[in-house]
Short mmCIF file of C-alpha atoms in Angstrom, two decimals:
data_model
loop_
_atom_site.label_atom_id
_atom_site.label_comp_id
_atom_site.label_asym_id
_atom_site.label_seq_id
_atom_site.Cartn_x
_atom_site.Cartn_y
_atom_site.Cartn_z
CA UNK A 1 -13.46 1.05 -18.76
CA UNK A 2 -11.37 3.85 -19.61
CA UNK A 3 -9.38 5.69 -16.92
CA UNK A 4 -8.54 9.21 -16.00
CA UNK A 5 -4.90 9.72 -14.73
CA UNK A 6 -4.88 12.53 -12.30
CA UNK A 7 -2.46 15.33 -13.39
CA UNK A 8 -0.07 16.53 -10.67
CA UNK A 9 1.75 19.80 -11.01
CA UNK A 10 5.18 20.20 -9.21
CA UNK A 11 6.54 23.94 -8.25
CA UNK A 12 9.77 22.53 -8.65
CA UNK A 13 12.07 19.36 -8.99
CA UNK A 14 13.47 17.05 -6.23
CA UNK A 15 17.02 17.49 -6.05
CA UNK A 16 19.93 16.19 -4.19
CA UNK A 17 23.14 18.73 -3.98
CA UNK A 18 26.36 19.00 -2.21
CA UNK A 19 26.90 21.84 -0.06
CA UNK A 20 29.91 22.11 2.18
CA UNK A 21 30.56 18.70 2.18
CA UNK A 22 26.76 17.69 2.90
CA UNK A 23 24.32 16.00 0.88
CA UNK A 24 20.91 17.79 0.98
CA UNK A 25 17.91 15.74 -0.27
CA UNK A 26 15.01 17.78 -1.08
CA UNK A 27 11.73 16.19 -2.04
CA UNK A 28 9.31 18.63 -4.06
CA UNK A 29 5.72 17.86 -3.35
CA UNK A 30 1.96 18.19 -4.83
CA UNK A 31 -1.33 17.34 -4.07
CA UNK A 32 -4.87 17.64 -4.67
CA UNK A 33 -5.52 19.07 -1.13
CA UNK A 34 -5.09 22.51 -0.70
CA UNK A 35 -4.19 22.44 3.23
CA UNK A 36 -1.06 20.18 1.95
CA UNK A 37 0.15 22.29 -0.92
CA UNK A 38 0.32 25.22 1.68
CA UNK A 39 2.81 23.57 3.80
CA UNK A 40 6.24 24.48 2.89
CA UNK A 41 7.73 21.85 4.46
CA UNK A 42 6.91 18.62 6.23
CA UNK A 43 10.48 17.54 7.69
CA UNK A 44 14.04 19.25 7.53
CA UNK A 45 17.11 17.32 9.15
CA UNK A 46 19.80 14.67 8.90
CA UNK A 47 19.51 11.10 8.06
CA UNK A 48 21.79 8.90 10.42
CA UNK A 49 22.33 6.32 8.10
CA UNK A 50 22.44 8.15 4.71
CA UNK A 51 24.15 4.86 2.79
CA UNK A 52 21.28 2.55 3.74
CA UNK A 53 18.56 5.28 3.47
CA UNK A 54 19.86 5.75 -0.15
CA UNK A 55 19.86 2.24 -1.33
CA UNK A 56 16.34 1.55 0.43
CA UNK A 57 15.19 4.89 -1.74
CA UNK A 58 16.91 3.45 -4.56
CA UNK A 59 14.90 0.14 -4.20
CA UNK A 60 11.74 1.82 -3.73
CA UNK A 61 12.53 3.74 -7.16
CA UNK A 62 13.21 0.19 -8.78
CA UNK A 63 9.69 -0.68 -7.61
CA UNK A 64 7.88 1.79 -9.15
CA UNK A 65 9.40 1.81 -12.24
CA UNK A 66 9.30 -1.70 -12.60
CA UNK A 67 6.11 -3.92 -14.51
CA UNK A 68 5.40 -7.70 -14.34
CA UNK A 69 2.44 -7.66 -16.11
CA UNK A 70 1.30 -6.44 -19.33
CA UNK A 71 1.18 -2.61 -18.56
CA UNK A 72 4.46 -1.25 -19.72
CA UNK A 73 6.87 0.24 -16.93
CA UNK A 74 6.74 3.83 -16.30
CA UNK A 75 7.92 6.09 -13.61
CA UNK A 76 5.26 6.76 -10.75
CA UNK A 77 5.99 8.92 -8.15
CA UNK A 78 5.67 7.82 -4.50
CA UNK A 79 4.21 9.14 -1.66
CA UNK A 80 5.80 9.89 1.87
CA UNK A 81 4.03 10.44 5.55
CA UNK A 82 5.74 12.22 7.89
CA UNK A 83 4.93 12.74 11.36
CA UNK A 84 5.04 10.90 14.70
CA UNK A 85 8.80 11.02 14.63
CA UNK A 86 8.91 8.99 11.46
CA UNK A 87 8.66 8.85 7.72
CA UNK A 88 7.57 6.69 5.45
CA UNK A 89 7.65 6.31 1.90
CA UNK A 90 5.38 4.18 -0.37
CA UNK A 91 4.69 3.10 -3.72
CA UNK A 92 3.77 0.47 -6.51
CA UNK A 93 4.89 -1.12 -9.48
CA UNK A 94 3.47 0.11 -12.61
CA UNK A 95 1.60 -3.40 -13.13
CA UNK A 96 0.13 -2.84 -9.33
CA UNK A 97 1.52 -6.40 -8.23
CA UNK A 98 4.14 -5.26 -5.96
CA UNK A 99 3.94 -2.78 -3.13
CA UNK A 100 6.86 -1.42 -1.36
CA UNK A 101 7.38 0.87 1.74
CA UNK A 102 10.06 2.24 3.54
CA UNK A 103 9.90 3.12 7.45
CA UNK A 104 12.27 5.61 8.53
CA UNK A 105 11.98 5.10 12.46
CA UNK A 106 12.63 7.60 14.77
CA UNK A 107 16.76 6.67 14.97
CA UNK A 108 16.92 6.99 11.29
CA UNK A 109 16.21 10.97 11.19
CA UNK A 110 17.53 13.64 13.72
CA UNK A 111 15.39 16.83 12.50
CA UNK A 112 12.32 18.74 12.91
CA UNK A 113 9.01 18.10 11.89
CA UNK A 114 7.31 21.14 10.79
CA UNK A 115 3.94 19.60 9.67
CA UNK A 116 2.47 16.10 9.81
CA UNK A 117 0.92 14.81 6.53
CA UNK A 118 0.82 12.92 3.38
CA UNK A 119 1.87 14.10 0.36
CA UNK A 120 2.80 12.94 -3.33
CA UNK A 121 6.57 13.48 -4.20
CA UNK A 122 8.67 13.57 -7.11
CA UNK A 123 11.19 11.03 -7.77
CA UNK A 124 13.47 12.21 -11.02
CA UNK A 125 16.47 10.99 -12.45
CA UNK A 126 19.21 13.24 -11.54
CA UNK A 127 18.02 12.82 -7.88
CA UNK A 128 17.87 9.12 -8.26
CA UNK A 129 21.54 9.36 -9.82
CA UNK A 130 22.55 11.30 -6.91
CA UNK A 131 21.18 8.80 -4.42
CA UNK A 132 23.39 6.21 -6.08
CA UNK A 133 26.43 7.97 -5.66
CA UNK A 134 25.87 8.20 -1.91
CA UNK A 135 28.82 7.13 0.36
CA UNK A 136 29.07 5.92 3.88
CA UNK A 137 30.73 8.76 5.43
CA UNK A 138 28.53 11.62 4.02
CA UNK A 139 26.30 13.46 5.75
CA UNK A 140 22.66 13.67 4.04
CA UNK A 141 20.02 15.98 5.05
CA UNK A 142 16.51 15.28 4.06
CA UNK A 143 13.75 17.76 3.41
CA UNK A 144 10.28 16.74 2.50
CA UNK A 145 8.93 19.95 0.74
CA UNK A 146 10.92 23.04 0.03
CA UNK A 147 11.46 25.22 2.92
CA UNK A 148 13.96 27.92 2.79
CA UNK A 149 15.87 26.08 0.32
CA UNK A 150 15.06 27.01 -3.34
CA UNK A 151 14.38 24.46 -5.59
CA UNK A 152 15.58 24.86 -9.24
CA UNK A 153 17.38 23.46 -12.08
CA UNK A 154 21.14 24.18 -12.80
CA UNK A 155 20.26 27.92 -14.43
CA UNK A 156 18.18 28.72 -11.27
CA UNK A 157 14.86 28.60 -12.91
CA UNK A 158 11.81 27.12 -11.30
CA UNK A 159 10.79 24.25 -13.50
CA UNK A 160 7.24 23.30 -13.46
CA UNK A 161 6.79 19.20 -14.06
CA UNK A 162 3.67 17.51 -14.42
CA UNK A 163 3.34 13.65 -13.91
CA UNK A 164 0.30 11.34 -14.02
CA UNK A 165 -0.97 9.51 -11.51
CA UNK A 166 -2.95 6.50 -12.64
CA UNK A 167 -6.32 5.58 -11.05
CA UNK A 168 -5.03 1.89 -10.52
CA UNK A 169 -2.09 3.22 -8.32
CA UNK A 170 -4.95 4.81 -5.89
CA UNK A 171 -7.33 2.01 -6.09
CA UNK A 172 -4.35 -0.45 -4.93
CA UNK A 173 -2.96 1.71 -2.32
CA UNK A 174 -6.36 1.80 -0.47
CA UNK A 175 -6.80 -2.10 -1.28
CA UNK A 176 -3.20 -3.50 -0.34
CA UNK A 177 -3.71 -2.53 3.32
CA UNK A 178 -6.40 -5.18 3.86
CA UNK A 179 -4.52 -7.79 2.77
CA UNK A 180 -1.33 -6.72 5.28
CA UNK A 181 -3.85 -6.94 7.86
CA UNK A 182 -4.94 -10.53 7.18
CA UNK A 183 -1.26 -11.34 7.26
CA UNK A 184 0.48 -13.34 9.84
CA UNK A 185 4.18 -13.98 10.33
CA UNK A 186 5.65 -17.50 9.09
CA UNK A 187 9.32 -17.16 9.04
CA UNK A 188 12.10 -15.15 10.19
CA UNK A 189 15.41 -15.14 8.45
CA UNK A 190 18.89 -13.68 9.53
CA UNK A 191 21.55 -12.32 7.50
CA UNK A 192 23.11 -15.67 6.17
CA UNK A 193 19.94 -17.21 5.57
CA UNK A 194 18.57 -14.01 3.68
CA UNK A 195 21.71 -14.42 1.27
CA UNK A 196 21.13 -18.17 0.98
CA UNK A 197 17.49 -17.65 0.18
CA UNK A 198 18.21 -14.98 -3.06
CA UNK A 199 20.90 -17.08 -4.36
CA UNK A 200 18.46 -20.10 -4.82
CA UNK A 201 15.69 -17.78 -6.71
CA UNK A 202 15.73 -19.27 -10.04
CA UNK A 203 17.47 -17.00 -12.66
CA UNK A 204 15.39 -15.00 -15.66
CA UNK A 205 11.87 -14.85 -16.04
CA UNK A 206 10.17 -18.11 -14.27
CA UNK A 207 6.52 -19.12 -14.69
CA UNK A 208 4.65 -20.92 -11.98
CA UNK A 209 4.47 -20.50 -8.28
CA UNK A 210 7.33 -21.49 -5.86
CA UNK A 211 7.10 -22.37 -2.37
CA UNK A 212 9.40 -21.24 0.71
CA UNK A 213 9.97 -23.73 3.65
CA UNK A 214 12.15 -24.43 6.21
CA UNK A 215 14.90 -27.32 6.10
CA UNK A 216 16.70 -27.54 9.31
CA UNK A 217 18.72 -24.05 9.62
CA UNK A 218 18.00 -23.54 5.85
CA UNK A 219 15.27 -21.69 3.54
CA UNK A 220 14.46 -23.58 0.04
CA UNK A 221 12.28 -22.59 -2.72
CA UNK A 222 10.41 -25.32 -4.33
CA UNK A 223 7.47 -25.48 -7.10
CA UNK A 224 6.11 -28.41 -4.70
CA UNK A 225 3.77 -27.24 -2.01
CA UNK A 226 4.49 -28.59 1.37
CA UNK A 227 2.59 -28.08 4.81
CA UNK A 228 3.85 -24.97 6.25
CA UNK A 229 5.10 -23.48 3.15
CA UNK A 230 4.58 -19.79 2.13
CA UNK A 231 3.28 -19.63 -1.31
CA UNK A 232 5.19 -16.84 -3.65
CA UNK A 233 3.62 -16.07 -6.94
CA UNK A 234 6.00 -14.61 -9.32
CA UNK A 235 9.21 -15.52 -7.55
CA UNK A 236 11.18 -13.06 -10.00
CA UNK A 237 9.90 -10.14 -8.05
CA UNK A 238 11.47 -10.80 -5.16
CA UNK A 239 14.69 -9.92 -6.87
CA UNK A 240 13.41 -6.01 -6.15
CA UNK A 241 15.25 -6.46 -3.01
CA UNK A 242 18.76 -7.48 -4.15
CA UNK A 243 20.44 -3.81 -3.85
CA UNK A 244 19.77 -3.88 -0.27
CA UNK A 245 20.97 -7.67 0.67
CA UNK A 246 24.43 -6.76 2.03
CA UNK A 247 22.55 -4.11 4.88
CA UNK A 248 19.70 -6.53 5.72
CA UNK A 249 19.88 -7.41 9.32
CA UNK A 250 17.00 -9.95 9.10
CA UNK A 251 14.06 -10.88 6.96
CA UNK A 252 10.45 -11.65 8.35
CA UNK A 253 8.04 -13.25 5.85
CA UNK A 254 4.40 -12.94 6.33
CA UNK A 255 1.33 -14.93 4.60
CA UNK A 256 -2.07 -13.96 3.87
CA UNK A 257 -4.27 -16.27 5.68
CA UNK A 258 -5.63 -17.91 2.58
CA UNK A 259 -2.08 -18.21 1.31
CA UNK A 260 -2.36 -16.10 -1.40
CA UNK A 261 -0.42 -12.75 -1.08
CA UNK A 262 2.82 -12.72 0.68
CA UNK A 263 5.21 -10.12 2.13
CA UNK A 264 8.98 -9.49 3.01
CA UNK A 265 9.49 -7.03 5.59
CA UNK A 266 13.95 -6.20 5.92
CA UNK A 267 15.05 -4.96 9.20
CA UNK A 268 17.93 -2.53 9.30
CA UNK A 269 17.58 -1.55 12.85
CA UNK A 270 16.80 2.25 12.32
CA UNK A 271 14.45 1.58 9.36
CA UNK A 272 12.42 -1.04 7.79
CA UNK A 273 11.66 -2.14 3.89
CA UNK A 274 8.34 -4.06 3.21
CA UNK A 275 7.77 -5.65 -0.12
CA UNK A 276 4.46 -7.06 -0.68
CA UNK A 277 3.41 -9.36 -3.66
CA UNK A 278 -0.04 -10.17 -5.13
CA UNK A 279 -0.83 -13.78 -5.92
CA UNK A 280 0.43 -13.65 -9.07
CA UNK A 281 2.57 -11.53 -11.56
CA UNK A 282 -0.83 -10.79 -13.63
CA UNK A 283 -2.58 -10.17 -10.99
CA UNK A 284 -2.35 -6.39 -9.27
CA UNK A 285 -3.77 -5.34 -5.85
CA UNK A 286 -6.02 -2.77 -7.12
CA UNK A 287 -8.04 -5.38 -9.24
CA UNK A 288 -8.57 -7.71 -6.42
CA UNK A 289 -11.82 -5.86 -4.85
CA UNK A 290 -11.45 -6.82 -1.31
CA UNK A 291 -11.84 -3.21 -0.47
CA UNK A 292 -15.71 -3.16 -1.93
CA UNK A 293 -17.25 -4.99 0.83
CA UNK A 294 -16.25 -2.68 3.34
CA UNK A 295 -17.63 0.39 1.57
CA UNK A 296 -21.10 -0.87 1.51
CA UNK A 297 -21.94 1.26 4.12
CA UNK A 298 -20.91 4.82 4.03
CA UNK A 299 -18.70 6.40 6.49
CA UNK A 300 -20.28 9.50 7.70
CA UNK A 301 -18.44 12.39 7.50
CA UNK A 302 -18.29 13.42 10.99
CA UNK A 303 -16.56 10.12 11.97
CA UNK A 304 -13.85 11.10 9.22
CA UNK A 305 -13.73 14.61 10.52
CA UNK A 306 -13.34 13.16 14.23
CA UNK A 307 -10.60 10.74 13.44
CA UNK A 308 -8.49 13.42 11.34
CA UNK A 309 -8.76 15.82 14.38
CA UNK A 310 -7.81 13.27 16.76
CA UNK A 311 -4.49 11.44 14.92
CA UNK A 312 -1.37 12.85 13.28
CA UNK A 313 0.23 11.25 10.33
CA UNK A 314 1.81 8.02 11.29
CA UNK A 315 0.11 7.67 14.57
CA UNK A 316 -0.93 4.28 15.48
CA UNK A 317 -4.60 3.75 15.43
CA UNK A 318 -5.65 1.84 18.38
CA UNK A 319 -9.39 1.06 17.83
CA UNK A 320 -10.07 -0.13 21.45
CA UNK A 321 -8.71 3.13 23.16
CA UNK A 322 -10.45 4.98 20.93
CA UNK A 323 -13.83 3.24 21.73
CA UNK A 324 -12.99 3.51 25.45
CA UNK A 325 -12.20 7.25 25.42
CA UNK A 326 -14.85 8.37 23.08
CA UNK A 327 -17.55 5.86 24.22
CA UNK A 328 -18.05 4.44 20.87
CA UNK A 329 -19.15 0.82 20.62
CA UNK A 330 -16.88 -1.62 19.87
CA UNK A 331 -18.35 -3.09 16.81
CA UNK A 332 -18.87 0.54 15.54
CA UNK A 333 -15.21 1.04 15.78
CA UNK A 334 -14.59 -2.06 14.14
CA UNK A 335 -16.79 -0.82 10.79
CA UNK A 336 -14.86 2.32 11.24
CA UNK A 337 -11.46 0.44 11.07
CA UNK A 338 -12.52 -0.92 7.84
CA UNK A 339 -13.80 1.45 6.26
CA UNK A 340 -11.02 4.15 6.92
CA UNK A 341 -8.54 1.53 5.67
CA UNK A 342 -11.12 1.37 2.43
CA UNK A 343 -10.54 4.79 1.68
CA UNK A 344 -6.83 5.05 2.26
CA UNK A 345 -6.89 6.66 5.62
CA UNK A 346 -5.29 3.93 7.33
CA UNK A 347 -2.11 1.87 6.68
CA UNK A 348 -0.89 -1.30 8.00
CA UNK A 349 2.32 -2.00 9.85
CA UNK A 350 3.24 -5.52 9.89
CA UNK A 351 6.30 -5.49 12.29
CA UNK A 352 3.98 -3.78 14.88
CA UNK A 353 0.65 -5.67 13.80
CA UNK A 354 -1.37 -2.49 13.83
CA UNK A 355 -2.92 0.12 11.69
CA UNK A 356 -1.66 3.64 11.16
CA UNK A 357 -3.26 7.07 10.35
CA UNK A 358 -2.35 8.55 7.05
CA UNK A 359 -4.20 10.74 4.71
CA UNK A 360 -3.83 10.09 0.79
CA UNK A 361 -3.02 13.44 -0.97
CA UNK A 362 -6.24 12.94 -3.19
CA UNK A 363 -9.81 13.82 -2.85
CA UNK A 364 -11.90 11.06 -0.86
CA UNK A 365 -14.99 11.30 -3.16
CA UNK A 366 -12.53 10.21 -6.09
CA UNK A 367 -11.49 6.89 -4.39
CA UNK A 368 -15.31 6.22 -4.17
CA UNK A 369 -15.31 6.73 -7.87
CA UNK A 370 -12.86 4.52 -8.76
CA UNK A 371 -14.95 1.31 -8.19
CA UNK A 372 -17.26 0.31 -10.74
CA UNK A 373 -18.83 -2.89 -9.12
CA UNK A 374 -19.60 -0.50 -6.26
CA UNK A 375 -21.30 2.04 -8.25
CA UNK A 376 -23.19 -0.73 -10.45
CA UNK A 377 -24.28 -2.03 -7.29
CA UNK A 378 -25.88 1.01 -6.11
CA UNK A 379 -27.40 1.46 -9.41
CA UNK A 380 -29.04 -2.02 -8.87
CA UNK A 381 -30.42 -0.78 -5.78
CA UNK A 382 -31.57 2.43 -6.93
CA UNK A 383 -33.36 0.98 -10.04
CA UNK A 384 -35.10 -1.69 -8.03
CA UNK A 385 -32.80 -4.62 -9.42
CA UNK A 386 -32.86 -6.42 -6.23
CA UNK A 387 -35.92 -8.76 -5.33
CA UNK A 388 -35.70 -10.42 -1.79
CA UNK A 389 -37.03 -14.07 -1.91
CA UNK A 390 -36.41 -15.25 1.66
CA UNK A 391 -35.10 -13.44 4.79
CA UNK A 392 -34.72 -15.40 7.75
CA UNK A 393 -32.13 -15.35 10.61
CA UNK A 394 -28.41 -16.08 8.89
CA UNK A 395 -29.72 -16.87 5.54
CA UNK A 396 -30.67 -14.30 2.78
CA UNK A 397 -31.99 -15.60 -1.10
CA UNK A 398 -32.28 -12.75 -3.71
CA UNK A 399 -33.00 -12.42 -7.46
CA UNK A 400 -30.72 -9.85 -8.87
CA UNK A 401 -30.99 -8.37 -12.45
CA UNK A 402 -28.28 -8.75 -14.97
CA UNK A 403 -27.58 -8.08 -18.31
CA UNK A 404 -29.83 -10.56 -20.04
CA UNK A 405 -30.79 -12.93 -17.03
CA UNK A 406 -31.61 -12.84 -13.12
CA UNK A 407 -29.14 -14.39 -10.98
CA UNK A 408 -29.84 -15.68 -7.82
CA UNK A 409 -27.82 -14.40 -4.70
CA UNK A 410 -27.41 -16.58 -1.55
CA UNK A 411 -25.85 -14.98 1.90
CA UNK A 412 -25.36 -17.46 4.41
CA UNK A 413 -23.27 -16.68 7.54
CA UNK A 414 -20.37 -14.93 6.26
CA UNK A 415 -20.48 -16.92 2.94
CA UNK A 416 -22.25 -15.61 -0.15
CA UNK A 417 -22.58 -16.72 -3.62
CA UNK A 418 -24.16 -15.63 -6.88
CA UNK A 419 -24.80 -17.39 -10.27
CA UNK A 420 -23.02 -14.57 -12.36
CA UNK A 421 -20.22 -15.36 -14.38
CA UNK A 422 -17.44 -13.24 -12.23
CA UNK A 423 -18.19 -15.39 -9.12
CA UNK A 424 -18.22 -18.36 -11.38
CA UNK A 425 -14.71 -17.60 -12.41
CA UNK A 426 -13.16 -15.99 -9.18
CA UNK A 427 -14.99 -17.72 -6.25
CA UNK A 428 -15.03 -14.61 -4.06
CA UNK A 429 -11.04 -14.37 -4.64
CA UNK A 430 -11.38 -11.02 -6.42
CA UNK A 431 -14.02 -9.41 -4.22
CA UNK A 432 -17.59 -9.36 -4.47
CA UNK A 433 -19.62 -9.16 -7.55
CA UNK A 434 -21.80 -6.32 -8.13
CA UNK A 435 -24.86 -8.58 -7.21
CA UNK A 436 -23.59 -9.73 -3.96
CA UNK A 437 -22.76 -6.37 -3.00
CA UNK A 438 -26.32 -4.97 -4.36
CA UNK A 439 -27.98 -7.48 -1.65
CA UNK A 440 -25.68 -6.74 0.99
CA UNK A 441 -26.55 -2.84 0.63
CA UNK A 442 -30.02 -3.82 1.13
CA UNK A 443 -29.85 -6.21 4.11
CA UNK A 444 -27.60 -3.78 6.21
#
């Protein structure tokens, strides 16, 4: 299916300039949402550890400019969420198989939050070159937006810059959070163990899967699976973190419960860097389809507006507390949590094992339109392409129209299966097929 990129126009370039010995980093922003574009600046203040911050931002830029699949690498601008005394930068590799997030915590920043929100930001080459030259003794000011500092070229002109945001990028950002929420902590490595681990990564492009396991006080990589080992597909992707190795205090490793995706959270005391890897280099987060089941039931607009009025960007999302305070049934809140994550309003913090609120700088109806399987499932329901053969407690059997044949769908407890090629090839690991989705729509 052909994809339509989204044109984003910046009013100026992101710049890092030096004035009176102080580095001033100003990130130009733009979004589809008028209320975001009308905000001149989200944050303005000092970075307490400019060198480590600059190295982490450079690592994030390496991720968004990399590709480990058939899609050629190209610069993709990350998004930034400012609010609740912290700033989060997020981005994807061009192949969508690597997700990175930099969390600047309260002690990493010393300034004023003028507004709370999430926006797309411009990471251009001159700004990245300037970041690469930042020294430990320098003072650096971060501005998310333009505020009162003019954003211009060296000639003083405001430059209109256009970039293209791919639909895969948006789909990946909404689905990766569900993977993070399904991960559990497996290992914690100190500074020495981190260095030893990266020294053991095979050189060059390595095919196949590796497994990370602990032997005594050392962590080793091996192509042979063992009990308790963490599966890492596309091991060379871990090298994206090499630029920040000297600054890492400890590294926590997480694994998805089914042993597919993995995440690595580097801690720097005042900030954290998360690198999440899809199961393999050729599999992007956007194509996994785990988000679809949570979108079977539409989220009422009043729920979304209610959450939007209650929470600020980066505020922790506590469904239990919200249920009690606003007299919402716990099961309803569980459904809302999954649905909000599915449309990109919730991210997930592995360190705190909790969702946080943020709003993507895109119109929400766009995200729903990016899921062809969901649209096709709705079409099957609308055209009466689903025939329920048996519906008893905990068991549903249905016949669903396919391209040339009719497929049999069985829902039994939490399990579902279909006779179509999609299910046969992926066995549910890449999301539900349109036939199962259609039956679930009718049974809800």
